[in-house]
Short mmCIF file of C-alpha atoms in Angstrom, two decimals:
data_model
loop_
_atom_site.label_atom_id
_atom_site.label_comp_id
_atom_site.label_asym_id
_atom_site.label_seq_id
_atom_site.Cartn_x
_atom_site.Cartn_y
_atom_site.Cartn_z
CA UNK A 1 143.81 12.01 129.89
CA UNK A 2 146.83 13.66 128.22
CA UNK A 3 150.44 12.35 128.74
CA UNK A 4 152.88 9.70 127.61
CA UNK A 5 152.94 6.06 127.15
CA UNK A 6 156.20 3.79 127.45
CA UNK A 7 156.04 0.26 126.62
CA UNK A 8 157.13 -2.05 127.88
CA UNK A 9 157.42 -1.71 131.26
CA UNK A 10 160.52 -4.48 131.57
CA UNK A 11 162.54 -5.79 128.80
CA UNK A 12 164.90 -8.60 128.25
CA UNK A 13 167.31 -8.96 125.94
CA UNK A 14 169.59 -11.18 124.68
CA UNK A 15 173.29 -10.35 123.57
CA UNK A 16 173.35 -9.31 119.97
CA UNK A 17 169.97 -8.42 119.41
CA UNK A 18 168.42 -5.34 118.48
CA UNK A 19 165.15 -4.48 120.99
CA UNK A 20 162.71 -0.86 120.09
CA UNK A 21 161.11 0.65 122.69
CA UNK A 22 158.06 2.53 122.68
CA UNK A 23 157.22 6.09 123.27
CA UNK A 24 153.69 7.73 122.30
CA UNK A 25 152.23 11.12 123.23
CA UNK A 26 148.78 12.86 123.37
CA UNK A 27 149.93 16.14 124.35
CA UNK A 28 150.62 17.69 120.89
CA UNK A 29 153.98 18.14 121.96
CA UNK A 30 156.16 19.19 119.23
CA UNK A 31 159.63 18.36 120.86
CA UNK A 32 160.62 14.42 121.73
CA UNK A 33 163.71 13.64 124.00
CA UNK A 34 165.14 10.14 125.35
CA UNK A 35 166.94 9.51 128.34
CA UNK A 36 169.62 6.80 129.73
CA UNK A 37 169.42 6.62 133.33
CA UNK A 38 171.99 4.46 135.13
CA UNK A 39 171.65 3.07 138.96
CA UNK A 40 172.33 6.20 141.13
CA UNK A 41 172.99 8.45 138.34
CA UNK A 42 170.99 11.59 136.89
CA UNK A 43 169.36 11.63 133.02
CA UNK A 44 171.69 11.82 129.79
CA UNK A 45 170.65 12.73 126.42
CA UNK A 46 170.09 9.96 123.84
CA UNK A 47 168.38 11.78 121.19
CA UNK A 48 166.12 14.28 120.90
CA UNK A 49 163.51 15.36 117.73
CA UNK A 50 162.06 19.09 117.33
CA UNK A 51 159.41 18.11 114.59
CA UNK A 52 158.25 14.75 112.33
CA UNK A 53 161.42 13.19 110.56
CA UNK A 54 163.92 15.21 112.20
CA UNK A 55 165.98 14.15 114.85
CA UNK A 56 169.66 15.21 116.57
CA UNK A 57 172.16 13.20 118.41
CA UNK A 58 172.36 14.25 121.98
CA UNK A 59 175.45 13.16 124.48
CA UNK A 60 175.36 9.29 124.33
CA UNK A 61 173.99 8.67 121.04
CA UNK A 62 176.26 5.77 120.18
CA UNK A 63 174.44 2.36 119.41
CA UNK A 64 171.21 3.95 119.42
CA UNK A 65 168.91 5.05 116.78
CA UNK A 66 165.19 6.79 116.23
CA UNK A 67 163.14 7.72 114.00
CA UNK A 68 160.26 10.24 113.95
CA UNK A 69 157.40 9.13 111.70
CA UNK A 70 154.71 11.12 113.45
CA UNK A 71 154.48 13.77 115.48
CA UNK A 72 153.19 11.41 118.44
CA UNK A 73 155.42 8.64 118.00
CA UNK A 74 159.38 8.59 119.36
CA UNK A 75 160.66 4.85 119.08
CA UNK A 76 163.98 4.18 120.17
CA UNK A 77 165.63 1.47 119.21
CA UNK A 78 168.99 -0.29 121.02
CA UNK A 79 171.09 -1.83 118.40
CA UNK A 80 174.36 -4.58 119.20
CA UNK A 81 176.14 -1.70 118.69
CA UNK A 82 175.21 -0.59 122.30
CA UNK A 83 177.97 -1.74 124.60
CA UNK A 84 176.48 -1.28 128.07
CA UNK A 85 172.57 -1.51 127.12
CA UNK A 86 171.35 -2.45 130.55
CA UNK A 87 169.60 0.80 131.81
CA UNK A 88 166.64 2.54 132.72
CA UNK A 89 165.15 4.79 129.90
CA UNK A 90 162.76 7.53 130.02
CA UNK A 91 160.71 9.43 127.13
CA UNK A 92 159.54 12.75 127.72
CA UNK A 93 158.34 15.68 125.50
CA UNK A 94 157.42 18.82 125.53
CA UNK A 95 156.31 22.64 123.48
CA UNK A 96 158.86 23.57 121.30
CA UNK A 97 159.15 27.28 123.17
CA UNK A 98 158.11 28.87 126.06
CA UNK A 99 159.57 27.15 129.58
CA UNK A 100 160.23 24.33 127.54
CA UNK A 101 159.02 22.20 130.28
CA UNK A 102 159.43 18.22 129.71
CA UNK A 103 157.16 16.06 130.80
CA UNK A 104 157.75 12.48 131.00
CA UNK A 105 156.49 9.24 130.38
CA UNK A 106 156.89 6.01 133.04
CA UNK A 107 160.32 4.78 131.78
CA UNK A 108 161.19 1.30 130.87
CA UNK A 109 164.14 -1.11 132.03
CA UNK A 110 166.24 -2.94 129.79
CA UNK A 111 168.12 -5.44 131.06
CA UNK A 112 170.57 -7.44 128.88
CA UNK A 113 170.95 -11.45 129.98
CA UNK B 1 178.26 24.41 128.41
CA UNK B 2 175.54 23.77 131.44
CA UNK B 3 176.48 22.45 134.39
CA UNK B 4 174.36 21.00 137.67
CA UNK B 5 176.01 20.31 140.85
CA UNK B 6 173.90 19.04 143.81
CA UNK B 7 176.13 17.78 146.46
CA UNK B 8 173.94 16.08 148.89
CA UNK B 9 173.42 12.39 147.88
CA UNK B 10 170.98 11.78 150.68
CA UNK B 11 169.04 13.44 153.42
CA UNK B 12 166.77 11.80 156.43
CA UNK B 13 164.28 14.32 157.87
CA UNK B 14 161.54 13.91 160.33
CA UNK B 15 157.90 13.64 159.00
CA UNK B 16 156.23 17.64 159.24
CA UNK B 17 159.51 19.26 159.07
CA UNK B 18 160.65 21.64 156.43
CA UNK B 19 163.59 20.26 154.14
CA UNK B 20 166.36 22.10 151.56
CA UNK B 21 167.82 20.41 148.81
CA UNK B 22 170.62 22.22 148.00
CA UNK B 23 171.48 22.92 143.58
CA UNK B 24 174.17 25.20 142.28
CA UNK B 25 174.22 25.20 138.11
CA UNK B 26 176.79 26.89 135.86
CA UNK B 27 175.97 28.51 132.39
CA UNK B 28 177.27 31.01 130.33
CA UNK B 29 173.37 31.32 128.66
CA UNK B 30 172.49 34.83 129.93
CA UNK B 31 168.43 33.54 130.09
CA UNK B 32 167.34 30.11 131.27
CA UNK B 33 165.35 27.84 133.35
CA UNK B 34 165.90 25.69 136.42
CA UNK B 35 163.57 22.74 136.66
CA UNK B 36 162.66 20.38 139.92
CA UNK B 37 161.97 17.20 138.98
CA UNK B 38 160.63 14.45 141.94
CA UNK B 39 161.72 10.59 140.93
CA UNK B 40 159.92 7.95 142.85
CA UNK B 41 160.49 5.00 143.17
CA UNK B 42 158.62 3.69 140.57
CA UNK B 43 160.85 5.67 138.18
CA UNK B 44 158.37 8.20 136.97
CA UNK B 45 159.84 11.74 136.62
CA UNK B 46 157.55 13.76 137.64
CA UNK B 47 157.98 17.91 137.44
CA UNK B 48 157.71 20.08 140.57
CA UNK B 49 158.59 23.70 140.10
CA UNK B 50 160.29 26.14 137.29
CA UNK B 51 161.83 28.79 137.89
CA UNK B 52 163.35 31.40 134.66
CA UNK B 53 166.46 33.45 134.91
CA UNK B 54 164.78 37.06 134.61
CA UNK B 55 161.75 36.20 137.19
CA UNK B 56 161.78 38.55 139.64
CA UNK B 57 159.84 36.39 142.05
CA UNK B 58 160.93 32.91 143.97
CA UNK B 59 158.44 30.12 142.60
CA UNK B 60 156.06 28.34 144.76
CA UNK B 61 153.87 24.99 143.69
CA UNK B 62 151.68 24.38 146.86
CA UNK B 63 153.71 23.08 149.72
CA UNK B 64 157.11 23.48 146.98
CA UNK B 65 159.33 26.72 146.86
CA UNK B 66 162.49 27.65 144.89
CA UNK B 67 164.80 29.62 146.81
CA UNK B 68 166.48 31.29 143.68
CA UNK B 69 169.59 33.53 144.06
CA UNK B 70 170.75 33.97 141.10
CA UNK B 71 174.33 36.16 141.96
CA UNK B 72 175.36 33.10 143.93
CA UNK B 73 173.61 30.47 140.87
CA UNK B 74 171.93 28.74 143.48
CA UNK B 75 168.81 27.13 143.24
CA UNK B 76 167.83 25.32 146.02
CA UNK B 77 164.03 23.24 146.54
CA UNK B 78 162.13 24.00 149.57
CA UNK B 79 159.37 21.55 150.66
CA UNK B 80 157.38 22.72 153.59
CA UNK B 81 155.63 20.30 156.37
CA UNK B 82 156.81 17.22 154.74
CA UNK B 83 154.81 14.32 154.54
CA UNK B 84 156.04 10.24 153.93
CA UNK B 85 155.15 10.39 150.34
CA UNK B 86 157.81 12.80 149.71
CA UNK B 87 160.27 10.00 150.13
CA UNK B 88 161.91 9.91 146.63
CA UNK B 89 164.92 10.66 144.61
CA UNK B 90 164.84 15.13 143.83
CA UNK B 91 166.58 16.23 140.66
CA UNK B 92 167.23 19.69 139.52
CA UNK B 93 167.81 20.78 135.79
CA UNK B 94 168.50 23.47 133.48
CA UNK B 95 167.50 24.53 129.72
CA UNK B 96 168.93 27.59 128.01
CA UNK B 97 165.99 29.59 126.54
CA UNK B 98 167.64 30.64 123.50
CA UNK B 99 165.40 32.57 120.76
CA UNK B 100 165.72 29.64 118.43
CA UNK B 101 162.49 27.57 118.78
CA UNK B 102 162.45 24.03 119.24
CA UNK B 103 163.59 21.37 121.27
CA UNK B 104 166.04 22.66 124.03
CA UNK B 105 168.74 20.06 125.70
CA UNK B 106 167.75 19.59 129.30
CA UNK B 107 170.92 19.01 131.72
CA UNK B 108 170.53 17.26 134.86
CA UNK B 109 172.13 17.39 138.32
CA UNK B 110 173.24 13.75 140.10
CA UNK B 111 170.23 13.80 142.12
CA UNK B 112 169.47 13.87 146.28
CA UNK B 113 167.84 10.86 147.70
CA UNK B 114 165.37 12.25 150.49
CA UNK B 115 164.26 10.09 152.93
CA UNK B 116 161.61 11.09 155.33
CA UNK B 117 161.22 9.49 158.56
CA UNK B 118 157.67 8.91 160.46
#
């Protein structure tokens, strides 16, 4: 079955510490995008990659980075940095034309302790 | 810059009626798309319906239709004879389609939390 893969599920994380969450895809998907979702709230834009080892800041970029090693792989990883880390993130993807229609993977929470 | 507004945070409606969820968007893009996008509780985003800026027809998915008036950039969901499992947080989105291939910034609305009632 085609689709995307989050992991892990739940995630704890001490002040300080830098935690990397997973994202992997099977569609052939060209385009990678993550998402911050806060309690109540809609998606934002962490970052988002077009092709292998490029990548562009979306709107909350700050104290987060990515890289983009292969074309299936999208890790994104919280650094200290990140102020307010505790959040629900999503992964999607999609074609790079056409309806540009994302698809998304299950999420994972982060909670800070 | 894009803009979704959808101002109803939640809605109750009885179990086999038909429900709108209301989405107005803003965008100076002269071609894009407006997504649906169903959120469970589980988290999952999980995509509905599209509808493009030059399609002359509404969209329908099965029991999902996109009431799409574009002079009055509305675009609201319609979900027909609705069942229990529909019971989930609705968001609607928009992508410019811009000739430039590649990844395209989707923006989101708040979101409507629909609640159907047995």
């Amino acid at each position: 079955d085609g689709g995307i893969t989050q992991s892990p599920k739940y995630l704890f994380r001490k002040e300080g510490q830098n935690v990397t969450l997973s994202c992997e895809q099977n569609l052939n998907h060209d385009a990678m995008y993550w998402y911050r979702q806060d309690p109540g709230q809609g998606l934002r834009l962490i970052y988002y990659s077009q092709i292998v080892n490029d990548f562009q800041k979306g709107d909350i970029a700050e104290g987060y980075s990515v890289s983009r090693e292969k074309k299936e792989s999208f890790p994104l990883t919280v650094t200290s940095a990140q102020k307010n880390p505790t959040a629900f993130y999503l992964c999607a993807s999609s074609v790079a034309g056409g309806r540009y229609t994302q698809y998304f993977g299950p999420g994972t929470r982060l909670t800070v302790l | 810059a894009q803009k979704i507004t959808q101002t109803q945070p939640g809605m109750f409606v009885q179990e086999k009626e038909a429900v709108t969820l209301d989405c107005t968007y803003d965008t100076s893009d002269p071609s894009y798309g407006l997504f649906w996008y169903k959120q469970p509780s589980s988290g999952e985003m999980i995509f509905l319906i599209y509808q493009g800026s030059y399609d002359q027809q509404n969209a329908t998915e099965g029991r999902y239709s996109l009431n799409f008036q574009k002079a009055r950039k509305s675009a609201n969901l319609v979900i027909s004879a609705s069942q229990l499992g529909d019971s989930a947080m609705y968001f609607c989105a928009m992508i410019p389609r811009r000739r430039i291939q590649g990844a395209q910034k989707l923006v989101f609305g708040q979101g409507t939390r629909l609640t159907i009632n047995p």
